[in-house]
PDB file of C-alpha atoms in Angstrom:
ATOM      1  CA  MET A  42       6.279 -10.447 -23.982  1.00 37.00           C
ATOM      2  CA  LEU A  43       6.144 -12.452 -20.744  1.00 43.00           C
ATOM      3  CA  VAL A  44       5.621 -16.037 -20.344  1.00 45.00           C
ATOM      4  CA  GLY A  45       3.379 -18.087 -18.020  1.00 48.00           C
ATOM      5  CA  ASN A  46       1.839 -16.417 -15.057  1.00 53.00           C
ATOM      6  CA  GLU A  47       4.281 -13.503 -14.570  1.00 49.00           C
ATOM      7  CA  PRO A  48       2.480 -10.145 -14.198  1.00 46.00           C
ATOM      8  CA  GLU A  49       2.595  -7.839 -17.191  1.00 51.00           C
ATOM      9  CA  PRO A  50       4.335  -4.577 -16.645  1.00 61.00           C
ATOM     10  CA  GLY A  51       2.071  -1.989 -15.271  1.00 90.00           C
ATOM     11  CA  PHE A  52       2.767  -1.865 -11.605  1.00 95.00           C
ATOM     12  CA  THR A  53       5.790  -0.924  -9.400  1.00 96.00           C
ATOM     13  CA  ALA A  54       6.498  -0.632  -5.760  1.00 97.00           C
ATOM     14  CA  THR A  55       9.515   0.989  -4.296  1.00 97.00           C
ATOM     15  CA  SER A  56      10.618   2.226  -0.830  1.00 96.00           C
ATOM     16  CA  GLY A  57      12.582   5.173   0.432  1.00 95.00           C
ATOM     17  CA  LEU A  58      13.360   6.844   3.762  1.00 93.00           C
ATOM     18  CA  HIS A  59      12.101  10.252   4.548  1.00 92.00           C
ATOM     19  CA  GLY A  60      14.072  11.021   7.731  1.00 90.00           C
ATOM     20  CA  THR A  61      13.660   7.840   9.634  1.00 89.00           C
ATOM     21  CA  THR A  62      10.018   7.142   8.364  1.00 94.00           C
ATOM     22  CA  LEU A  63       9.885   4.521   5.583  1.00 95.00           C
ATOM     23  CA  VAL A  64       7.590   5.192   2.628  1.00 97.00           C
ATOM     24  CA  VAL A  65       6.467   2.775   0.098  1.00 98.00           C
ATOM     25  CA  GLN A  66       5.338   4.176  -3.121  1.00 98.00           C
ATOM     26  CA  ALA A  67       2.928   2.081  -5.215  1.00 97.00           C
ATOM     27  CA  SER A  68       2.130   3.052  -8.909  1.00 96.00           C
ATOM     28  CA  GLY A  69       0.065   1.571 -11.578  1.00 96.00           C
ATOM     29  CA  GLU A  70      -2.600  -1.091 -11.594  1.00 95.00           C
ATOM     30  CA  LEU A  71      -2.846  -3.153  -8.267  1.00 94.00           C
ATOM     31  CA  ASP A  72      -4.652  -6.280  -9.216  1.00 94.00           C
ATOM     32  CA  HIS A  73      -4.408 -10.045  -8.870  1.00 94.00           C
ATOM     33  CA  TYR A  74      -1.276 -10.368 -10.857  1.00 94.00           C
ATOM     34  CA  HIS A  75       0.510  -7.559  -9.153  1.00 95.00           C
ATOM     35  CA  THR A  76      -0.249  -8.127  -5.607  1.00 96.00           C
ATOM     36  CA  PRO A  77       2.941 -10.259  -5.133  1.00 96.00           C
ATOM     37  CA  VAL A  78       4.968  -7.186  -6.197  1.00 96.00           C
ATOM     38  CA  LEU A  79       3.429  -5.113  -3.329  1.00 97.00           C
ATOM     39  CA  ARG A  80       3.618  -7.917  -1.007  1.00 97.00           C
ATOM     40  CA  ALA A  81       7.560  -8.440  -1.706  1.00 97.00           C
ATOM     41  CA  GLU A  82       8.159  -4.781  -1.276  1.00 97.00           C
ATOM     42  CA  MET A  83       6.045  -4.445   1.817  1.00 97.00           C
ATOM     43  CA  ASN A  84       8.025  -7.372   3.316  1.00 96.00           C
ATOM     44  CA  ARG A  85      11.438  -5.569   2.543  1.00 96.00           C
ATOM     45  CA  ALA A  86       9.883  -2.517   4.141  1.00 96.00           C
ATOM     46  CA  TRP A  87       8.715  -4.233   7.269  1.00 95.00           C
ATOM     47  CA  SER A  88      12.240  -5.695   7.700  1.00 94.00           C
ATOM     48  CA  ALA A  89      14.039  -2.353   7.037  1.00 91.00           C
ATOM     49  CA  LEU A  90      11.741  -0.449   9.421  1.00 91.00           C
ATOM     50  CA  GLN A  91      13.700   2.012  11.534  1.00 87.00           C
ATOM     51  CA  SER A  92      10.698   3.851  13.133  1.00 91.00           C
ATOM     52  CA  ARG A  93       7.279   2.677  14.453  1.00 94.00           C
ATOM     53  CA  THR A  94       5.603   4.269  11.397  1.00 96.00           C
ATOM     54  CA  LEU A  95       5.294   3.022   7.824  1.00 97.00           C
ATOM     55  CA  ILE A  96       3.555   5.030   5.063  1.00 98.00           C
ATOM     56  CA  LEU A  97       2.027   3.519   2.017  1.00 98.00           C
ATOM     57  CA  ASP A  98       1.633   6.029  -0.758  1.00 98.00           C
ATOM     58  CA  LEU A  99      -1.048   5.274  -3.361  1.00 97.00           C
ATOM     59  CA  SER A 100      -1.256   8.533  -5.137  1.00 96.00           C
ATOM     60  CA  ALA A 101       0.130   6.945  -8.288  1.00 96.00           C
ATOM     61  CA  LEU A 102      -2.251   4.131  -8.216  1.00 95.00           C
ATOM     62  CA  THR A 103      -4.353   4.044 -11.309  1.00 93.00           C
ATOM     63  CA  PHE A 104      -6.552   0.984 -10.488  1.00 93.00           C
ATOM     64  CA  CYS A 105      -7.141  -1.418  -7.458  1.00 93.00           C
ATOM     65  CA  ASP A 106      -9.340  -4.402  -7.492  1.00 92.00           C
ATOM     66  CA  SER A 107     -10.420  -6.598  -4.631  1.00 92.00           C
ATOM     67  CA  SER A 108      -7.113  -8.420  -4.483  1.00 94.00           C
ATOM     68  CA  GLY A 109      -5.333  -5.336  -4.150  1.00 94.00           C
ATOM     69  CA  ILE A 110      -7.706  -4.249  -1.187  1.00 94.00           C
ATOM     70  CA  GLY A 111      -7.085  -7.488   0.376  1.00 95.00           C
ATOM     71  CA  GLU A 112      -3.258  -6.959   0.259  1.00 96.00           C
ATOM     72  CA  LEU A 113      -3.806  -3.576   1.921  1.00 95.00           C
ATOM     73  CA  LEU A 114      -5.749  -5.047   4.666  1.00 96.00           C
ATOM     74  CA  GLN A 115      -2.883  -7.618   5.144  1.00 96.00           C
ATOM     75  CA  ALA A 116      -0.461  -4.772   5.405  1.00 96.00           C
ATOM     76  CA  ARG A 117      -2.683  -3.004   7.974  1.00 96.00           C
ATOM     77  CA  HIS A 118      -3.002  -6.219   9.956  1.00 97.00           C
ATOM     78  CA  HIS A 119       0.722  -6.779   9.889  1.00 96.00           C
ATOM     79  CA  GLY A 120       1.375  -3.268  11.243  1.00 96.00           C
ATOM     80  CA  GLN A 121      -1.231  -3.880  14.139  1.00 96.00           C
ATOM     81  CA  VAL A 122       0.527  -7.140  15.063  1.00 96.00           C
ATOM     82  CA  GLU A 123       3.953  -5.647  14.987  1.00 94.00           C
ATOM     83  CA  GLY A 124       2.820  -2.333  16.755  1.00 95.00           C
ATOM     84  CA  VAL A 125       3.502  -0.238  13.871  1.00 96.00           C
ATOM     85  CA  ARG A 126       1.473   2.853  12.723  1.00 96.00           C
ATOM     86  CA  PHE A 127       0.398   2.064   9.119  1.00 97.00           C
ATOM     87  CA  ILE A 128      -0.684   5.072   7.267  1.00 97.00           C
ATOM     88  CA  VAL A 129      -2.071   5.221   3.723  1.00 96.00           C
ATOM     89  CA  THR A 130      -1.839   8.279   1.590  1.00 97.00           C
ATOM     90  CA  GLY A 131      -3.256   9.323  -1.845  1.00 96.00           C
ATOM     91  CA  ILE A 132      -6.391   7.347  -1.782  1.00 94.00           C
ATOM     92  CA  ARG A 133      -8.649   8.491  -4.759  1.00 92.00           C
ATOM     93  CA  GLY A 134     -10.484   7.409  -7.826  1.00 88.00           C
ATOM     94  CA  ASN A 135     -11.414   3.628  -8.183  1.00 83.00           C
ATOM     95  CA  LEU A 136      -9.893   2.653  -4.928  1.00 88.00           C
ATOM     96  CA  ALA A 137     -11.659   5.546  -2.940  1.00 91.00           C
ATOM     97  CA  ARG A 138     -14.858   4.298  -4.457  1.00 90.00           C
ATOM     98  CA  ARG A 139     -14.227   0.646  -3.729  1.00 88.00           C
ATOM     99  CA  LEU A 140     -13.204   1.346  -0.021  1.00 90.00           C
ATOM    100  CA  ASN A 141     -16.229   3.456   0.474  1.00 89.00           C
ATOM    101  CA  LEU A 142     -18.637   0.910  -0.949  1.00 90.00           C
ATOM    102  CA  ALA A 143     -17.181  -1.767   1.185  1.00 88.00           C
ATOM    103  CA  GLY A 144     -17.275   0.411   4.204  1.00 86.00           C
ATOM    104  CA  LEU A 145     -13.597   0.279   4.651  1.00 88.00           C
ATOM    105  CA  THR A 146     -12.866   3.953   4.752  1.00 82.00           C
ATOM    106  CA  GLN A 147     -12.575   4.018   8.513  1.00 89.00           C
ATOM    107  CA  VAL A 148     -10.439   1.035   8.581  1.00 93.00           C
ATOM    108  CA  PHE A 149      -7.247   2.805   7.445  1.00 93.00           C
ATOM    109  CA  GLU A 150      -5.375   5.671   8.891  1.00 94.00           C
ATOM    110  CA  VAL A 151      -5.570   8.029   5.821  1.00 94.00           C
ATOM    111  CA  PHE A 152      -3.843  11.370   4.971  1.00 95.00           C
ATOM    112  CA  PRO A 153      -4.234  13.081   1.545  1.00 95.00           C
ATOM    113  CA  SER A 154      -0.471  13.254   0.924  1.00 96.00           C
ATOM    114  CA  VAL A 155       2.924  11.961   2.237  1.00 97.00           C
ATOM    115  CA  ALA A 156       3.934  15.380   3.447  1.00 96.00           C
ATOM    116  CA  GLU A 157       0.825  15.480   5.679  1.00 97.00           C
ATOM    117  CA  ALA A 158       1.523  11.981   6.847  1.00 97.00           C
ATOM    118  CA  LEU A 159       5.127  12.555   7.746  1.00 96.00           C
ATOM    119  CA  GLU A 160       4.022  15.673   9.561  1.00 95.00           C
ATOM    120  CA  ALA A 161       1.558  13.752  11.584  1.00 92.00           C
ATOM    121  CA  ALA A 162       4.026  10.868  12.104  1.00 86.00           C
TER     122      ALA A 162
END
């Protein structure tokens, strides 16, 4: 049991290199309580970046609310400011519906899988 305002277990974000391209893998429920976890991992990723491309893999995401979408938009903005190509993969289900409804499907550079994004990068 967690105390206070700490997020409950249910979301993880990890990074790994695929060649020189950094891939951040998000899994679980990305909501108001878990956006700081993604933000912290993205900050580590931006700092460790060895190439001009960063891939965010959302294929293991089971839920994403408006806070999570806001965090994705922040990451996209950060990439634009830094001149880094920000690619999102694995958008489906709840997140695909939300992005579609908000008219944000054209905002992100999207590939179905990490493999396809790596090939394009």
